[in-house]
CSV table of C-alpha atoms and ligand atoms in Angstrom, one decimal:
chain,number,residue,atom,x,y,z
I,1,MET,CA,-44.8,-1.9,4.5
I,2,ASN,CA,-40.9,-2.3,5.7
I,3,SER,CA,-39.4,-4.6,3.5
I,4,TYR,CA,-36.6,-3.7,1.4
I,5,ASP,CA,-33.4,-4.2,-0.9
I,6,VAL,CA,-30.9,-3.7,1.2
I,7,ALA,CA,-31.1,-2.7,5.6
I,8,ILE,CA,-28.0,-1.0,6.2
I,9,VAL,CA,-27.1,-0.8,10.2
I,10,GLY,CA,-25.5,2.1,10.5
I,11,ALA,CA,-24.9,5.7,9.3
I,12,GLY,CA,-20.9,6.3,9.3
I,13,ILE,CA,-19.3,6.5,6.4
I,14,VAL,CA,-19.0,3.2,4.9
I,15,GLY,CA,-22.6,2.7,5.7
I,16,ALA,CA,-23.6,6.1,3.8
I,17,ALA,CA,-21.6,5.0,1.2
I,18,CYS,CA,-23.0,1.8,0.6
I,19,ALA,CA,-26.9,3.3,0.9
I,20,TYR,CA,-25.3,5.7,-2.0
I,21,GLU,CA,-24.1,3.5,-4.1
I,22,CYS,CA,-26.8,0.5,-3.5
I,23,ALA,CA,-29.8,3.9,-5.0
I,24,ARG,CA,-27.2,4.7,-7.3
I,25,ARG,CA,-27.9,0.9,-8.5
I,26,GLY,CA,-31.8,1.0,-8.5
I,27,MET,CA,-31.9,-0.9,-5.5
I,28,ARG,CA,-34.6,-0.1,-2.5
I,29,VAL,CA,-32.7,0.6,0.5
I,30,VAL,CA,-33.2,1.4,4.2
I,31,LEU,CA,-30.6,2.8,6.4
I,32,VAL,CA,-30.6,2.7,10.6
I,33,ASP,CA,-28.2,4.2,12.9
I,34,ARG,CA,-28.8,4.4,17.0
I,35,GLU,CA,-27.6,7.9,16.9
I,36,MET,CA,-27.1,10.0,13.6
I,37,VAL,CA,-25.0,10.0,10.6
I,38,GLY,CA,-21.9,10.0,11.1
I,39,SER,CA,-21.4,9.9,14.5
I,40,GLY,CA,-19.1,7.3,15.3
I,41,ALA,CA,-15.7,6.7,14.8
I,42,THR,CA,-16.4,8.7,11.2
I,43,ALA,CA,-17.0,11.8,13.6
I,44,ALA,CA,-13.7,10.9,15.3
I,45,GLY,CA,-11.3,10.4,12.1
I,46,MET,CA,-8.6,12.6,10.9
I,47,GLY,CA,-10.1,12.1,7.3
I,48,HIS,CA,-6.7,11.5,5.5
I,49,ILE,CA,-7.0,9.9,2.3
I,50,VAL,CA,-3.6,8.2,1.7
I,51,VAL,CA,-2.4,5.5,-0.3
I,52,MET,CA,-0.9,2.7,2.7
I,53,ASP,CA,1.2,0.0,1.5
I,54,ASP,CA,1.1,-2.6,3.9
I,55,SER,CA,0.3,-5.4,1.9
I,56,GLU,CA,-0.6,-5.4,-1.4
I,57,ALA,CA,-4.8,-5.7,-0.8
I,58,GLN,CA,-4.5,-3.2,1.6
I,59,PHE,CA,-2.6,-0.4,-1.6
I,60,ALA,CA,-5.1,-2.0,-3.7
I,61,LEU,CA,-8.2,-1.0,-2.1
I,62,THR,CA,-6.6,2.2,-0.9
I,63,ARG,CA,-5.4,3.8,-4.6
I,64,TYR,CA,-8.8,2.1,-5.8
I,65,SER,CA,-11.0,4.7,-3.2
I,66,GLN,CA,-8.9,7.4,-3.5
I,67,ARG,CA,-9.7,7.4,-7.5
I,68,LEU,CA,-13.2,7.3,-6.2
I,69,TRP,CA,-12.8,10.3,-4.3
I,70,GLN,CA,-11.0,12.1,-6.5
I,71,GLN,CA,-13.8,11.2,-9.5
I,72,MET,CA,-16.3,13.0,-6.9
I,73,ARG,CA,-14.1,15.3,-5.6
I,74,SER,CA,-15.9,18.5,-8.4
I,75,GLU,CA,-19.2,17.4,-6.6
I,76,LEU,CA,-18.2,17.3,-3.1
I,77,PRO,CA,-19.9,20.9,-1.3
I,78,ASP,CA,-17.6,23.2,0.3
I,79,ASP,CA,-17.2,22.2,3.8
I,80,VAL,CA,-16.1,18.5,2.8
I,81,GLU,CA,-12.9,20.6,2.7
I,82,TYR,CA,-11.5,18.3,0.0
I,83,GLU,CA,-8.0,19.2,-0.2
I,84,GLU,CA,-5.1,17.5,-2.1
I,85,CYS,CA,-2.2,18.6,0.2
I,86,GLY,CA,-0.1,15.5,0.1
I,87,THR,CA,1.7,13.7,2.2
I,88,ILE,CA,5.0,13.8,3.1
I,89,TRP,CA,6.3,10.7,4.9
I,90,ILE,CA,9.4,11.7,7.5
I,91,ALA,CA,12.8,10.2,7.9
I,92,THR,CA,14.6,11.1,10.8
I,93,ASP,CA,17.5,8.7,10.1
I,94,ASP,CA,19.6,6.7,7.4
I,95,GLU,CA,17.8,3.8,8.3
I,96,GLU,CA,14.7,5.4,8.4
I,97,MET,CA,15.5,6.7,4.0
I,98,GLN,CA,16.1,3.2,3.4
I,99,GLU,CA,12.5,3.0,4.3
I,100,VAL,CA,11.7,6.1,2.0
I,101,GLU,CA,13.6,4.4,-0.7
I,102,ARG,CA,11.5,1.4,-0.5
I,103,LYS,CA,8.8,3.1,-1.1
I,104,ARG,CA,9.4,4.9,-3.6
I,105,GLY,CA,10.7,1.7,-5.3
I,106,TYR,CA,7.2,0.6,-4.7
I,107,TYR,CA,4.8,3.7,-5.7
I,108,ALA,CA,7.1,3.6,-8.8
I,109,ALA,CA,5.7,0.0,-9.3
I,110,HIS,CA,2.4,0.8,-9.0
I,111,ARG,CA,1.9,4.6,-10.9
I,112,VAL,CA,2.0,6.7,-7.8
I,113,ALA,CA,3.2,10.1,-8.0
I,114,LYS,CA,6.1,10.4,-5.7
I,115,GLN,CA,8.8,12.3,-4.7
I,116,ILE,CA,12.0,12.0,-2.8
I,117,LEU,CA,13.4,14.4,-0.9
I,118,GLY,CA,16.2,15.5,0.9
I,119,SER,CA,16.9,17.4,4.3
I,120,GLY,CA,17.4,21.0,2.8
I,121,ALA,CA,13.7,20.3,-0.2
I,122,LEU,CA,12.0,18.8,3.6
I,123,ARG,CA,12.9,22.2,5.2
I,124,GLU,CA,12.0,23.9,2.1
I,125,LEU,CA,8.3,22.6,2.1
I,126,GLU,CA,8.0,22.6,5.8
I,127,PRO,CA,9.6,25.2,7.5
I,128,ASN,CA,8.5,24.6,11.2
I,129,LEU,CA,10.0,20.5,11.3
I,130,ARG,CA,13.0,20.9,13.7
I,131,ALA,CA,16.2,21.0,11.8
I,132,GLY,CA,17.8,18.4,10.9
I,133,MET,CA,15.9,15.5,9.4
I,134,ARG,CA,17.5,13.3,6.7
I,135,GLY,CA,14.5,13.6,4.5
I,136,GLY,CA,11.4,12.2,3.5
I,137,LEU,CA,8.8,11.0,0.2
I,138,LEU,CA,6.3,13.0,-1.0
I,139,VAL,CA,3.5,11.7,-2.1
I,140,PRO,CA,1.2,14.8,-3.8
I,141,GLU,CA,-2.0,13.3,-4.0
I,142,ASP,CA,-3.0,11.9,-0.8
I,143,GLY,CA,-5.6,14.4,0.6
I,144,VAL,CA,-7.7,15.9,3.8
I,145,LEU,CA,-10.8,15.5,3.9
I,146,TYR,CA,-13.4,16.8,7.1
I,147,PRO,CA,-15.4,13.1,7.3
I,148,PRO,CA,-18.6,13.6,9.5
I,149,CYS,CA,-19.3,16.2,6.6
I,150,ALA,CA,-18.2,14.0,4.0
I,151,ALA,CA,-20.7,11.3,5.5
I,152,ARG,CA,-23.4,13.4,5.1
I,153,PHE,CA,-22.8,14.7,1.7
I,154,LEU,CA,-22.7,10.5,0.8
I,155,MET,CA,-26.3,10.0,2.9
I,156,GLU,CA,-27.8,13.7,1.3
I,157,ARG,CA,-27.1,11.7,-2.3
I,158,ALA,CA,-28.4,8.3,-0.8
I,159,GLN,CA,-31.8,9.9,0.1
I,160,GLU,CA,-31.7,11.7,-3.0
I,161,GLY,CA,-32.2,8.5,-4.6
I,162,GLY,CA,-34.4,7.5,-2.6
I,163,VAL,CA,-33.3,5.9,0.8
I,164,GLU,CA,-35.6,5.5,3.4
I,165,THR,CA,-33.5,6.6,7.0
I,166,ARG,CA,-34.0,5.7,10.7
I,167,LEU,CA,-32.0,7.8,13.0
I,168,GLY,CA,-32.3,7.2,16.9
I,169,CYS,CA,-33.2,3.6,16.3
I,170,ASN,CA,-31.3,0.7,17.9
I,171,VAL,CA,-30.8,-2.4,16.5
I,172,VAL,CA,-30.5,-5.6,18.7
I,173,ALA,CA,-30.4,-8.3,15.9
I,174,MET,CA,-30.0,-8.9,12.5
I,175,GLY,CA,-29.9,-12.1,10.6
I,176,GLY,CA,-32.1,-14.6,8.6
I,177,GLU,CA,-33.4,-11.4,5.9
I,178,ARG,CA,-34.5,-9.5,9.0
I,179,VAL,CA,-33.1,-6.3,10.9
I,180,LEU,CA,-34.9,-5.6,14.7
I,181,LEU,CA,-35.2,-2.7,16.6
I,182,ASP,CA,-35.7,-2.7,20.5
I,183,ASP,CA,-38.9,-1.5,20.2
I,184,GLY,CA,-39.8,-4.8,18.7
I,185,LEU,CA,-40.4,-3.3,14.8
I,186,GLU,CA,-38.7,-5.6,11.9
I,187,MET,CA,-37.4,-4.8,8.9
I,188,HIS,CA,-36.8,-7.2,6.1
I,189,ALA,CA,-34.7,-7.3,3.3
I,190,LYS,CA,-32.7,-10.0,1.0
I,191,PHE,CA,-29.7,-8.0,2.4
I,192,LEU,CA,-28.7,-6.7,5.6
I,193,VAL,CA,-25.7,-4.9,6.1
I,194,ASN,CA,-23.5,-5.1,8.8
I,195,ALA,CA,-22.3,-1.2,9.0
I,196,SER,CA,-22.2,-0.4,12.5
I,197,GLY,CA,-17.7,-0.5,12.5
I,198,ALA,CA,-16.4,-1.1,15.8
I,199,SER,CA,-19.3,-2.4,17.4
I,200,ALA,CA,-19.9,-5.0,14.7
I,201,PRO,CA,-19.4,-8.2,17.0
I,202,ALA,CA,-23.0,-6.9,18.9
I,203,LEU,CA,-24.6,-7.4,15.9
I,204,THR,CA,-22.3,-10.2,14.3
I,205,PRO,CA,-21.2,-12.6,17.0
I,206,GLY,CA,-17.8,-14.2,16.2
I,207,LEU,CA,-16.2,-11.6,14.2
I,208,ASP,CA,-12.7,-10.8,15.2
I,209,ILE,CA,-12.8,-7.2,15.0
I,210,LYS,CA,-11.3,-6.1,18.6
I,211,LYS,CA,-11.5,-1.6,19.0
I,212,ARG,CA,-8.4,0.4,18.9
I,213,LYS,CA,-8.8,3.6,20.6
I,214,GLY,CA,-7.3,6.6,19.0
I,215,HIS,CA,-6.4,10.2,20.4
I,216,LEU,CA,-6.5,13.5,18.8
I,217,VAL,CA,-6.1,16.8,19.7
I,218,ILE,CA,-7.4,19.9,17.5
I,219,THR,CA,-4.9,23.7,17.7
I,220,ASP,CA,-6.8,27.7,17.1
I,221,ARG,CA,-6.1,28.3,14.1
I,222,TYR,CA,-2.2,28.9,12.8
I,223,PRO,CA,-2.1,29.5,8.5
I,224,GLN,CA,0.4,27.8,6.6
I,225,PHE,CA,2.5,26.5,9.4
I,226,VAL,CA,2.2,23.4,8.3
I,227,ARG,CA,1.3,22.4,4.5
I,228,HIS,CA,0.7,18.9,4.2
I,229,GLN,CA,-0.3,15.6,6.1
I,230,LEU,CA,3.1,14.8,7.9
I,231,VAL,CA,4.0,11.2,9.1
I,232,GLU,CA,6.8,9.9,10.6
I,233,LEU,CA,7.8,6.4,9.5
I,234,GLY,CA,7.7,5.2,12.3
I,235,TYR,CA,4.1,5.1,12.5
I,236,LEU,CA,3.9,2.4,10.4
I,237,LYS,CA,5.7,0.3,13.5
I,238,SER,CA,2.8,2.1,15.4
I,239,ALA,CA,0.1,0.9,13.2
I,240,HIS,CA,1.2,-2.3,13.2
I,241,SER,CA,2.0,-3.1,16.4
I,242,MET,CA,-0.6,-5.6,17.5
I,243,THR,CA,-0.3,-4.8,21.5
I,244,SER,CA,1.3,-2.2,23.0
I,245,ASP,CA,-0.2,1.2,23.4
I,246,SER,CA,2.1,3.2,20.9
I,247,VAL,CA,1.7,7.5,19.7
I,248,ALA,CA,3.3,9.1,16.4
I,249,PHE,CA,3.9,12.2,14.5
I,250,ASN,CA,0.6,12.5,12.2
I,251,VAL,CA,-0.2,16.2,11.7
I,252,GLN,CA,-2.9,17.3,9.2
I,253,PRO,CA,-3.3,21.1,8.0
I,254,ARG,CA,-6.8,21.9,8.3
I,255,ARG,CA,-8.3,24.5,5.6
I,256,THR,CA,-9.1,26.8,8.6
I,257,GLY,CA,-5.2,27.1,9.6
I,258,GLN,CA,-5.8,24.5,12.3
I,259,ILE,CA,-3.6,21.6,12.8
I,260,LEU,CA,-4.9,18.3,13.7
I,261,ILE,CA,-2.0,16.7,16.3
I,262,GLY,CA,-2.1,12.8,15.9
I,263,SER,CA,-2.7,10.1,16.7
I,264,SER,CA,-2.6,6.9,19.0
I,265,ARG,CA,-3.5,3.9,19.6
I,266,GLN,CA,-4.6,1.7,22.0
I,267,TYR,CA,-6.0,-1.9,22.4
I,268,GLY,CA,-8.0,-3.0,25.3
I,269,ALA,CA,-9.3,0.8,26.6
I,270,GLU,CA,-12.7,0.3,26.4
I,271,HIS,CA,-13.7,4.2,27.7
I,272,LYS,CA,-14.6,7.3,25.5
I,273,GLU,CA,-12.5,9.8,27.8
I,274,VAL,CA,-9.3,11.3,27.4
I,275,ASP,CA,-6.2,9.0,28.4
I,276,HIS,CA,-4.0,11.7,30.1
I,277,GLU,CA,-0.7,9.9,30.1
I,278,ILE,CA,-1.4,8.2,26.0
I,279,LEU,CA,-2.3,12.1,25.0
I,280,ALA,CA,0.9,13.3,26.6
I,281,ARG,CA,3.2,11.1,25.1
I,282,MET,CA,1.3,11.6,21.7
I,283,LEU,CA,2.3,15.5,22.2
I,284,GLN,CA,5.8,15.0,23.0
I,285,ARG,CA,6.3,13.0,20.3
I,286,ALA,CA,4.5,15.9,18.1
I,287,GLN,CA,6.7,18.4,19.5
I,288,GLU,CA,10.0,16.1,19.3
I,289,TYR,CA,9.3,16.8,15.5
I,290,MET,CA,7.5,19.9,15.3
I,291,PRO,CA,9.0,22.6,17.9
I,292,GLY,CA,6.6,25.4,17.4
I,293,LEU,CA,3.4,22.9,18.3
I,294,GLY,CA,4.4,23.2,21.7
I,295,ALA,CA,3.5,27.1,22.0
I,296,MET,CA,0.1,26.9,20.3
I,297,SER,CA,-3.3,26.4,21.9
I,298,ALA,CA,-5.4,23.5,21.4
I,299,VAL,CA,-9.3,24.0,20.9
I,300,ARG,CA,-10.6,19.9,21.7
I,301,THR,CA,-9.3,16.7,21.7
I,302,TRP,CA,-11.3,14.0,21.6
I,303,THR,CA,-10.7,10.2,21.2
I,304,GLY,CA,-12.6,7.5,18.8
I,305,PHE,CA,-12.1,3.5,18.2
I,306,ARG,CA,-10.6,1.8,15.5
I,307,ALA,CA,-12.2,-1.6,14.7
I,308,ALA,CA,-9.1,-3.8,14.0
I,309,THR,CA,-8.8,-7.0,12.2
I,310,PRO,CA,-6.4,-9.3,12.6
I,311,ASP,CA,-4.7,-9.3,9.6
I,312,LYS,CA,-5.8,-5.4,9.1
I,313,LEU,CA,-7.8,-5.3,6.1
I,314,PRO,CA,-12.2,-5.1,6.2
I,315,LEU,CA,-14.5,-7.1,5.7
I,316,ILE,CA,-16.1,-6.3,2.3
I,317,GLY,CA,-18.8,-9.4,1.6
I,318,PRO,CA,-21.4,-12.5,2.7
I,319,LEU,CA,-20.9,-13.7,5.7
I,320,PRO,CA,-20.6,-17.6,5.4
I,321,SER,CA,-22.7,-18.5,8.1
I,322,ASP,CA,-25.5,-16.3,7.2
I,323,LYS,CA,-25.5,-15.5,3.5
I,324,SER,CA,-28.3,-12.7,4.2
I,325,VAL,CA,-26.0,-11.0,6.3
I,326,TRP,CA,-23.4,-8.7,4.6
I,327,LEU,CA,-20.1,-7.0,6.3
I,328,ALA,CA,-19.0,-3.2,5.8
I,329,THR,CA,-16.7,-3.3,8.8
I,330,GLY,CA,-13.0,-4.1,9.8
I,331,HIS,CA,-11.8,-0.3,8.6
I,332,GLU,CA,-9.0,0.0,11.3
I,333,GLY,CA,-7.9,3.8,10.4
I,334,LEU,CA,-9.0,4.3,7.0
I,335,GLY,CA,-12.3,3.7,6.2
I,336,ILE,CA,-12.4,7.1,6.0
I,337,THR,CA,-10.2,6.9,2.7
I,338,THR,CA,-12.1,3.0,2.1
I,339,SER,CA,-15.9,3.9,2.3
I,340,LEU,CA,-16.3,4.3,-1.7
I,341,ALA,CA,-14.1,1.4,-2.6
I,342,THR,CA,-15.5,-0.8,0.4
I,343,ALA,CA,-19.6,0.1,-1.5
I,344,HIS,CA,-18.9,-0.5,-4.8
I,345,LEU,CA,-17.1,-3.9,-3.8
I,346,LEU,CA,-20.0,-4.8,-1.3
I,347,VAL,CA,-22.9,-3.8,-4.9
I,348,ASP,CA,-20.4,-5.2,-6.6
I,349,GLN,CA,-20.6,-8.3,-4.8
I,350,MET,CA,-24.3,-7.7,-4.1
I,351,THR,CA,-25.3,-7.6,-8.2
I,352,GLY,CA,-23.1,-10.2,-9.3
I,353,ALA,CA,-21.1,-7.5,-11.9
I,354,PRO,CA,-17.7,-7.9,-12.1
I,355,THR,CA,-15.7,-6.0,-8.9
I,356,GLU,CA,-12.9,-3.1,-10.2
I,357,ILE,CA,-10.5,-4.7,-8.3
I,358,PRO,CA,-9.7,-8.5,-7.2
I,359,ASN,CA,-12.6,-8.8,-3.9
I,360,GLU,CA,-11.4,-11.8,-2.6
I,361,PRO,CA,-8.4,-10.5,0.2
I,362,TYR,CA,-11.5,-8.0,1.9
I,363,LEU,CA,-14.1,-11.6,2.6
I,364,PRO,CA,-14.9,-12.2,5.7
I,365,SER,CA,-14.9,-16.3,4.5
I,366,ARG,CA,-11.2,-15.7,4.7
I,367,VAL,CA,-11.0,-15.6,8.0
I,368,GLY,CA,-12.5,-18.9,8.6
I,369,LYS,CA,-10.4,-20.2,5.8
I,370,GLU,CA,-7.4,-18.9,8.1
I,371,HIS,CA,-8.4,-20.9,11.1
I,372,ALA,CA,-9.6,-24.1,9.6
I,373,HIS,CA,-5.7,-24.1,8.5
I,374,ALA,CA,-4.6,-22.5,12.0
Y,1,LIG,C1,-8.4,8.6,16.0
Y,1,LIG,C2,-8.9,8.3,15.0
Y,1,LIG,C3,-8.5,9.0,13.7
Y,1,LIG,C4,-8.5,8.1,12.1
Y,1,LIG,N1,-8.3,8.6,11.0
Y,1,LIG,C5,-8.4,8.3,9.6
Y,1,LIG,C6,-7.9,8.9,8.6
Y,1,LIG,O1,-7.2,9.7,8.8
Y,1,LIG,N2,-8.3,8.3,7.8
Y,1,LIG,C7,-8.8,7.1,7.4
Y,1,LIG,O2,-9.1,6.9,6.2
Y,1,LIG,N3,-9.2,6.8,8.4
Y,1,LIG,C8,-9.3,7.2,9.7
Y,1,LIG,N4,-9.9,6.9,11.1
Y,1,LIG,C9,-10.7,5.5,10.7
Y,1,LIG,C10,-11.7,5.8,10.4
Y,1,LIG,O3,-12.5,6.3,10.8
Y,1,LIG,C11,-12.8,4.9,10.2
Y,1,LIG,O4,-12.4,4.0,9.8
Y,1,LIG,C12,-14.2,4.9,9.9
Y,1,LIG,O5,-15.2,6.5,10.6
Y,1,LIG,C13,-15.1,3.5,9.9
Y,1,LIG,O6,-16.6,4.0,9.4
Y,1,LIG,P1,-17.5,2.8,9.9
Y,1,LIG,O7,-19.2,4.3,8.8
Y,1,LIG,O8,-17.4,1.6,9.7
Y,1,LIG,O9,-18.3,3.5,11.6
Y,1,LIG,P2,-18.3,4.6,12.3
Y,1,LIG,O10,-18.1,5.5,11.8
Y,1,LIG,O11,-18.3,3.5,13.6
Y,1,LIG,O12,-20.6,3.9,12.2
Y,1,LIG,C14,-20.6,3.6,13.0
Y,1,LIG,C15,-22.1,3.5,13.2
Y,1,LIG,O13,-23.0,2.1,13.5
Y,1,LIG,C16,-24.5,2.6,14.4
Y,1,LIG,N5,-24.0,1.9,15.1
Y,1,LIG,C17,-23.6,1.0,15.9
Y,1,LIG,N6,-24.3,0.0,16.8
Y,1,LIG,C18,-25.7,0.2,16.2
Y,1,LIG,C19,-26.5,-0.4,17.1
Y,1,LIG,N7,-26.9,-1.6,17.0
Y,1,LIG,N8,-27.8,-0.3,16.1
Y,1,LIG,C20,-27.8,0.9,15.6
Y,1,LIG,N9,-27.1,1.5,15.2
Y,1,LIG,C21,-25.4,1.2,15.5
Y,1,LIG,C22,-23.0,4.0,15.0
Y,1,LIG,O14,-24.3,4.9,15.9
Y,1,LIG,C23,-22.7,4.7,14.2
Y,1,LIG,O15,-22.8,5.7,13.6
Y,1,LIG,C24,-9.5,7.0,12.2
Y,1,LIG,C25,-10.0,6.9,13.2
Y,1,LIG,C26,-9.6,7.2,14.4
Y,1,LIG,C27,-10.5,6.7,15.5
């Protein structure tokens, strides 16, 4: 009793994807969450399924995972709202247009579909952007989905495959092939997976994961006002900053006609409450790009916590100090995109199967090595 091949802590999109993949490979799995499925960062995320090129490793993981989402597309229920709407990276001036050129070259070399847009073409595709934008890069295969329903779908698939779920159960310790709940119940498994997102260091002390708070706003319905996920190129500066609070123009069309407006990044902000100063900055930034947003009604504002690692890559694989503990966390602002690839890489390593992409860049052991060489 209470003995499994795999015990996963965290039923966010990453834990749900891992549970599904383990079940597909015939493993006996229990998945535990102190709340419900998809209630952490997954409920707060924007759901942009995006290929990113900050590093080769980030590109490899996002591209691999995007392909897995595409393969799963026909199985996704309607409420997952998967739409291949494409991303447009927006350049406001010549300097940002140079970055568009660089990105185009990178994607060309890596066989990602893309198209440079001049200011006229950009205006035609997105007439509600302010006049005078310099241009942009359209990446048509990027998409969007609704993360809580995607997590629920993966969870249902996992349950159909025999995964046992224990929701409303708070894990207080994991290690040595044992998971301990706060009511004293113990579960045993060869593989313990810490997929508890930004809370991961509480269960695996010493992990260098910081909470990075984000705000989002969703509007009332304004169909066709925005047609692609629109992101300013300055977003990269915002995502790279290690210290200061930052905001960037990042808007998403929802199938309902609503517009999801982001985004902000803050370290050291531990409370879930909306920070009105940063929210005002974020909305101001959005209006600088799309003045019409200022006249719209917002129906909800919320926050969430990204799990940020120092090198901007997730931790996927065994913990060097306890080989029964496996990590699937640290996905920062890309965990919806990279959840499926994370699950495949993790389970390939557990079962000794070859991985589709090199797994070394994501191994938790890289962190120890960096420290040893520092
Ligand atoms: C504002 C914002 C916008 C984002 N936009 C995007 C985007 O557009 N695209 C993208 O790819 N990603 C995006 N992300 C990132 C994405 O949301 C996360 O990377 C992803 O949801 C992480 O999923 P997870 O399963 O690792 O963590 P979580 O969803 O946080 O799940 C962790 C789970 O662990 C449980 N848990 C924690 N501790 C315990 C414990 N002790 N016992 C039991 N259970 C426990 C929690 O209850 C929770 O359910 C965004 C994030 C934010 C905040």
